[in-house]
PDB file of C-alpha atoms in Angstrom:
ATOM      1  CA  MET A 388      29.349   5.851  -4.864  1.00  0.00           C
ATOM      2  CA  LEU A 389      27.860   8.994  -3.319  1.00  0.00           C
ATOM      3  CA  ILE A 390      25.172   9.183  -6.019  1.00  0.00           C
ATOM      4  CA  ASN A 391      24.229   5.554  -5.311  1.00  0.00           C
ATOM      5  CA  ILE A 392      24.037   6.286  -1.590  1.00  0.00           C
ATOM      6  CA  ALA A 393      21.809   9.304  -2.176  1.00  0.00           C
ATOM      7  CA  LEU A 394      19.502   7.800  -4.818  1.00  0.00           C
ATOM      8  CA  ALA A 395      19.409   4.148  -3.779  1.00  0.00           C
ATOM      9  CA  PHE A 396      19.643   4.421   0.009  1.00  0.00           C
ATOM     10  CA  VAL A 397      18.853   7.845   1.498  1.00  0.00           C
ATOM     11  CA  LEU A 398      15.953   8.821  -0.773  1.00  0.00           C
ATOM     12  CA  PRO A 399      14.070   5.486  -0.484  1.00  0.00           C
ATOM     13  CA  TRP A 400      14.479   5.438   3.294  1.00  0.00           C
ATOM     14  CA  ILE A 401      13.162   8.985   3.562  1.00  0.00           C
ATOM     15  CA  PHE A 402       9.998   7.889   1.732  1.00  0.00           C
ATOM     16  CA  GLY A 403       9.873   4.640   3.684  1.00  0.00           C
ATOM     17  CA  THR A 404      10.192   6.179   7.116  1.00  0.00           C
ATOM     18  CA  LEU A 405       8.021   9.217   6.463  1.00  0.00           C
ATOM     19  CA  TYR A 406       5.130   7.398   4.811  1.00  0.00           C
ATOM     20  CA  LEU A 407       5.234   3.638   5.408  1.00  0.00           C
ATOM     21  CA  HIS A 408       6.557   3.407   8.938  1.00  0.00           C
ATOM     22  CA  PRO A 409       3.841   5.553  10.574  1.00  0.00           C
ATOM     23  CA  LYS A 410       1.125   3.539   8.779  1.00  0.00           C
ATOM     24  CA  ASN A 411       2.487   0.103   9.707  1.00  0.00           C
ATOM     25  CA  ARG A 412       5.424  -0.078  12.110  1.00  0.00           C
ATOM     26  CA  ARG A 413       6.067  -3.781  11.499  1.00  0.00           C
ATOM     27  CA  LEU A 414       6.221  -3.654   7.718  1.00  0.00           C
ATOM     28  CA  LEU A 415       9.701  -2.252   7.112  1.00  0.00           C
ATOM     29  CA  PRO A 416      11.443  -4.327   9.793  1.00  0.00           C
ATOM     30  CA  LEU A 417       9.799  -7.604   8.747  1.00  0.00           C
ATOM     31  CA  VAL A 418       9.480  -7.285   4.977  1.00  0.00           C
ATOM     32  CA  GLY A 419      12.416  -4.964   4.375  1.00  0.00           C
ATOM     33  CA  THR A 420      14.852  -7.112   6.302  1.00  0.00           C
ATOM     34  CA  ALA A 421      13.787 -10.266   4.492  1.00  0.00           C
ATOM     35  CA  PHE A 422      14.152  -8.569   1.120  1.00  0.00           C
ATOM     36  CA  CYS A 423      17.622  -7.294   2.086  1.00  0.00           C
ATOM     37  CA  ILE A 424      18.689 -10.894   2.517  1.00  0.00           C
ATOM     38  CA  LEU A 425      17.230 -11.905  -0.850  1.00  0.00           C
ATOM     39  CA  ALA A 426      18.807  -8.906  -2.597  1.00  0.00           C
ATOM     40  CA  ILE A 427      22.256  -9.580  -1.184  1.00  0.00           C
ATOM     41  CA  VAL A 428      22.152 -13.267  -2.138  1.00  0.00           C
ATOM     42  CA  ILE A 429      20.895 -12.572  -5.673  1.00  0.00           C
ATOM     43  CA  ASN A 430      23.337  -9.707  -6.285  1.00  0.00           C
ATOM     44  CA  GLU A 431      26.280 -11.727  -5.039  1.00  0.00           C
ATOM     45  CA  LEU A 432      25.339 -14.723  -7.210  1.00  0.00           C
ATOM     46  CA  GLY A 433      24.801 -12.536 -10.271  1.00  0.00           C
ATOM     47  CA  SER A 434      28.121 -10.795  -9.782  1.00  0.00           C
ATOM     48  CA  TYR A 435      29.961 -14.043  -9.097  1.00  0.00           C
ATOM     49  CA  TYR A 436      28.644 -15.682 -12.279  1.00  0.00           C
ATOM     50  CA  GLY A 437      29.369 -12.571 -14.342  1.00  0.00           C
ATOM     51  CA  PHE A 438      25.770 -11.750 -15.236  1.00  0.00           C
ATOM     52  CA  TRP A 439      26.191  -8.133 -14.204  1.00  0.00           C
ATOM     53  CA  LYS A 440      28.821  -5.811 -12.916  1.00  0.00           C
ATOM     54  CA  LEU A 441      28.466  -2.416 -11.309  1.00  0.00           C
ATOM     55  CA  ARG A 442      30.837   0.127 -12.747  1.00  0.00           C
ATOM     56  CA  THR A 443      32.602   1.270  -9.652  1.00  0.00           C
ATOM     57  CA  SER A 444      35.730   2.944  -8.450  1.00  0.00           C
ATOM     58  CA  LEU A 445      35.806   0.592  -5.474  1.00  0.00           C
ATOM     59  CA  GLU A 446      37.677  -2.689  -5.506  1.00  0.00           C
ATOM     60  CA  ASN A 447      34.830  -4.434  -3.719  1.00  0.00           C
ATOM     61  CA  GLU A 448      31.688  -4.394  -5.870  1.00  0.00           C
ATOM     62  CA  ALA A 449      29.592  -5.639  -2.936  1.00  0.00           C
ATOM     63  CA  LEU A 450      30.195  -2.336  -1.150  1.00  0.00           C
ATOM     64  CA  GLU A 451      28.923  -0.434  -4.189  1.00  0.00           C
ATOM     65  CA  ALA A 452      25.772  -2.608  -4.235  1.00  0.00           C
ATOM     66  CA  LEU A 453      25.003  -2.033  -0.521  1.00  0.00           C
ATOM     67  CA  PRO A 454      22.911   1.119  -1.050  1.00  0.00           C
ATOM     68  CA  PHE A 455      20.647  -0.883  -3.380  1.00  0.00           C
ATOM     69  CA  ASN A 456      20.506  -4.001  -1.200  1.00  0.00           C
ATOM     70  CA  LEU A 457      19.806  -2.039   1.977  1.00  0.00           C
ATOM     71  CA  GLY A 458      17.827   0.830   0.451  1.00  0.00           C
ATOM     72  CA  VAL A 459      15.703   0.854  -2.653  1.00  0.00           C
ATOM     73  CA  TYR A 460      15.030  -2.909  -2.856  1.00  0.00           C
ATOM     74  CA  PRO A 461      13.690  -3.435   0.691  1.00  0.00           C
ATOM     75  CA  VAL A 462      11.706  -0.188   0.612  1.00  0.00           C
ATOM     76  CA  LEU A 463      10.096  -1.098  -2.726  1.00  0.00           C
ATOM     77  CA  ALA A 464       9.252  -4.568  -1.408  1.00  0.00           C
ATOM     78  CA  SER A 465       7.674  -2.960   1.654  1.00  0.00           C
ATOM     79  CA  TYR A 466       5.654  -0.577  -0.519  1.00  0.00           C
ATOM     80  CA  MET A 467       4.502  -3.540  -2.595  1.00  0.00           C
ATOM     81  CA  ILE A 468       3.192  -5.335   0.497  1.00  0.00           C
ATOM     82  CA  PHE A 469       1.657  -2.097   1.791  1.00  0.00           C
ATOM     83  CA  LEU A 470      -0.277  -1.678  -1.457  1.00  0.00           C
ATOM     84  CA  ILE A 471      -1.364  -5.313  -1.385  1.00  0.00           C
ATOM     85  CA  GLN A 472      -2.583  -4.855   2.195  1.00  0.00           C
ATOM     86  CA  ARG A 473      -4.542  -1.710   1.307  1.00  0.00           C
ATOM     87  CA  ILE A 474      -5.880  -2.526  -2.147  1.00  0.00           C
ATOM     88  CA  GLY A 475      -5.468  -6.254  -2.724  1.00  0.00           C
ATOM     89  CA  LYS A 476      -4.542  -7.437  -6.226  1.00  0.00           C
ATOM     90  CA  PRO A 477      -1.210  -9.051  -5.307  1.00  0.00           C
ATOM     91  CA  HIS A 478      -0.387 -10.209  -8.843  1.00  0.00           C
ATOM     92  CA  PHE A 479      -0.885  -6.686 -10.185  1.00  0.00           C
ATOM     93  CA  PHE A 480       1.360  -5.071  -7.572  1.00  0.00           C
ATOM     94  CA  ILE A 481       4.049  -7.750  -7.869  1.00  0.00           C
ATOM     95  CA  LEU A 482       4.083  -7.077 -11.618  1.00  0.00           C
ATOM     96  CA  LEU A 483       4.007  -3.291 -11.153  1.00  0.00           C
ATOM     97  CA  ILE A 484       6.899  -3.193  -8.673  1.00  0.00           C
ATOM     98  CA  THR A 485       8.859  -5.692 -10.792  1.00  0.00           C
ATOM     99  CA  LEU A 486       8.414  -3.531 -13.897  1.00  0.00           C
ATOM    100  CA  PHE A 487       9.355  -0.394 -11.955  1.00  0.00           C
ATOM    101  CA  THR A 488      12.509  -1.986 -10.522  1.00  0.00           C
ATOM    102  CA  THR A 489      13.447  -3.369 -13.951  1.00  0.00           C
ATOM    103  CA  PHE A 490      12.984   0.131 -15.384  1.00  0.00           C
ATOM    104  CA  LEU A 491      15.264   1.590 -12.697  1.00  0.00           C
ATOM    105  CA  GLU A 492      17.949  -0.967 -13.469  1.00  0.00           C
ATOM    106  CA  GLY A 493      17.442  -0.425 -17.193  1.00  0.00           C
ATOM    107  CA  THR A 494      18.207   3.248 -16.575  1.00  0.00           C
ATOM    108  CA  TYR A 495      21.468   2.258 -14.886  1.00  0.00           C
ATOM    109  CA  VAL A 496      22.265  -0.052 -17.813  1.00  0.00           C
ATOM    110  CA  HIS A 497      21.559   2.772 -20.266  1.00  0.00           C
ATOM    111  CA  MET A 498      23.846   5.086 -18.272  1.00  0.00           C
ATOM    112  CA  GLU A 499      26.459   2.273 -18.315  1.00  0.00           C
ATOM    113  CA  ARG A 500      26.570   2.136 -14.523  1.00  0.00           C
ATOM    114  CA  VAL A 501      25.568  -1.552 -14.748  1.00  0.00           C
ATOM    115  CA  ILE A 502      27.130  -3.780 -17.392  1.00  0.00           C
ATOM    116  CA  TYR A 503      25.551  -7.096 -18.352  1.00  0.00           C
ATOM    117  CA  GLY A 504      27.547 -10.174 -19.316  1.00  0.00           C
ATOM    118  CA  ASN A 505      27.138 -13.873 -20.071  1.00  0.00           C
ATOM    119  CA  GLY A 506      23.915 -13.353 -22.018  1.00  0.00           C
ATOM    120  CA  TRP A 507      22.161 -11.387 -19.275  1.00  0.00           C
ATOM    121  CA  ASN A 508      19.571  -8.831 -20.427  1.00  0.00           C
ATOM    122  CA  LEU A 509      16.555  -6.875 -19.157  1.00  0.00           C
ATOM    123  CA  VAL A 510      14.228  -9.860 -19.649  1.00  0.00           C
ATOM    124  CA  TRP A 511      16.349 -11.913 -17.250  1.00  0.00           C
ATOM    125  CA  THR A 512      16.508  -8.864 -14.988  1.00  0.00           C
ATOM    126  CA  PHE A 513      12.698  -8.782 -14.915  1.00  0.00           C
ATOM    127  CA  PHE A 514      12.606 -12.390 -13.696  1.00  0.00           C
ATOM    128  CA  SER A 515      15.418 -11.760 -11.206  1.00  0.00           C
ATOM    129  CA  TYR A 516      13.103  -9.220  -9.567  1.00  0.00           C
ATOM    130  CA  TRP A 517       9.783 -10.982 -10.148  1.00  0.00           C
ATOM    131  CA  ILE A 518      10.896 -14.153  -8.328  1.00  0.00           C
ATOM    132  CA  PRO A 519      12.078 -12.431  -5.094  1.00  0.00           C
ATOM    133  CA  TYR A 520       9.045 -10.124  -5.036  1.00  0.00           C
ATOM    134  CA  SER A 521       6.846 -13.221  -5.373  1.00  0.00           C
ATOM    135  CA  VAL A 522       8.779 -14.933  -2.593  1.00  0.00           C
ATOM    136  CA  ILE A 523       8.290 -11.867  -0.390  1.00  0.00           C
ATOM    137  CA  TYR A 524       4.565 -12.017  -1.062  1.00  0.00           C
ATOM    138  CA  LEU A 525       4.536 -15.656   0.105  1.00  0.00           C
ATOM    139  CA  TYR A 526       6.578 -14.607   3.129  1.00  0.00           C
ATOM    140  CA  TYR A 527       4.007 -11.875   3.814  1.00  0.00           C
ATOM    141  CA  ARG A 528       1.219 -14.462   3.667  1.00  0.00           C
ATOM    142  CA  TYR A 529       3.175 -16.517   6.199  1.00  0.00           C
ATOM    143  CA  LEU A 530       3.554 -13.464   8.473  1.00  0.00           C
ATOM    144  CA  VAL A 531      -0.215 -12.917   8.233  1.00  0.00           C
ATOM    145  CA  SER A 532      -0.829 -16.529   9.253  1.00  0.00           C
ATOM    146  CA  LEU A 533       1.388 -15.924  12.305  1.00  0.00           C
ATOM    147  CA  ARG A 534      -0.587 -12.725  12.992  1.00  0.00           C
ATOM    148  CA  LEU A 535       2.592 -10.634  12.801  1.00  0.00           C
ATOM    149  CA  LEU A 536       1.119  -8.570   9.959  1.00  0.00           C
ATOM    150  CA  HIS A 537      -2.495  -8.002   9.042  1.00  0.00           C
TER     151      HIS A 537
END
C-alpha cells in the first residue's frame, strides 16, 4: 500500500502541483476532479465484474485503488489537456496518454500487482483508458465553451 501511495499518489501530485498548477490554476481542479470520478466508477465496475483485482493486503480493494484514482489518473488527464491546450493535436495526445497509462498498468500486471480475470487483457485495458480520456477531452471542450478554461 505504501508503494502505491508513493508512486501513484505522491509522485504524480508533486509533478502536478509544481509544474501544471502554476501554469493553469483551473486545470487540476476542473479536469482532475472530473477524471477522479470517472476513474472511481470504472475501477469499481471492473472490480465488481471480476475483470481485474489489485493484489492487496487490505480487505477493501477500493482503498488500495485510491492512490491511483486520486493521484496518477487525474494528474495524467490534466497533463493531457495541458498538452492539447499548448500544442493542439488532441487525438495524438489522447492516444499517447492512453498508451502510457496502459504501459503503467501493464507493468503492474507483469509484477503481478494487478491480476486480470474474465477474459480481460491489455487490449481491453487500452480501451478502458482511451474512452475516459476521450470523455475528458469532450468535457474540456465543454469547459472551453463555458469560458472556464481556455
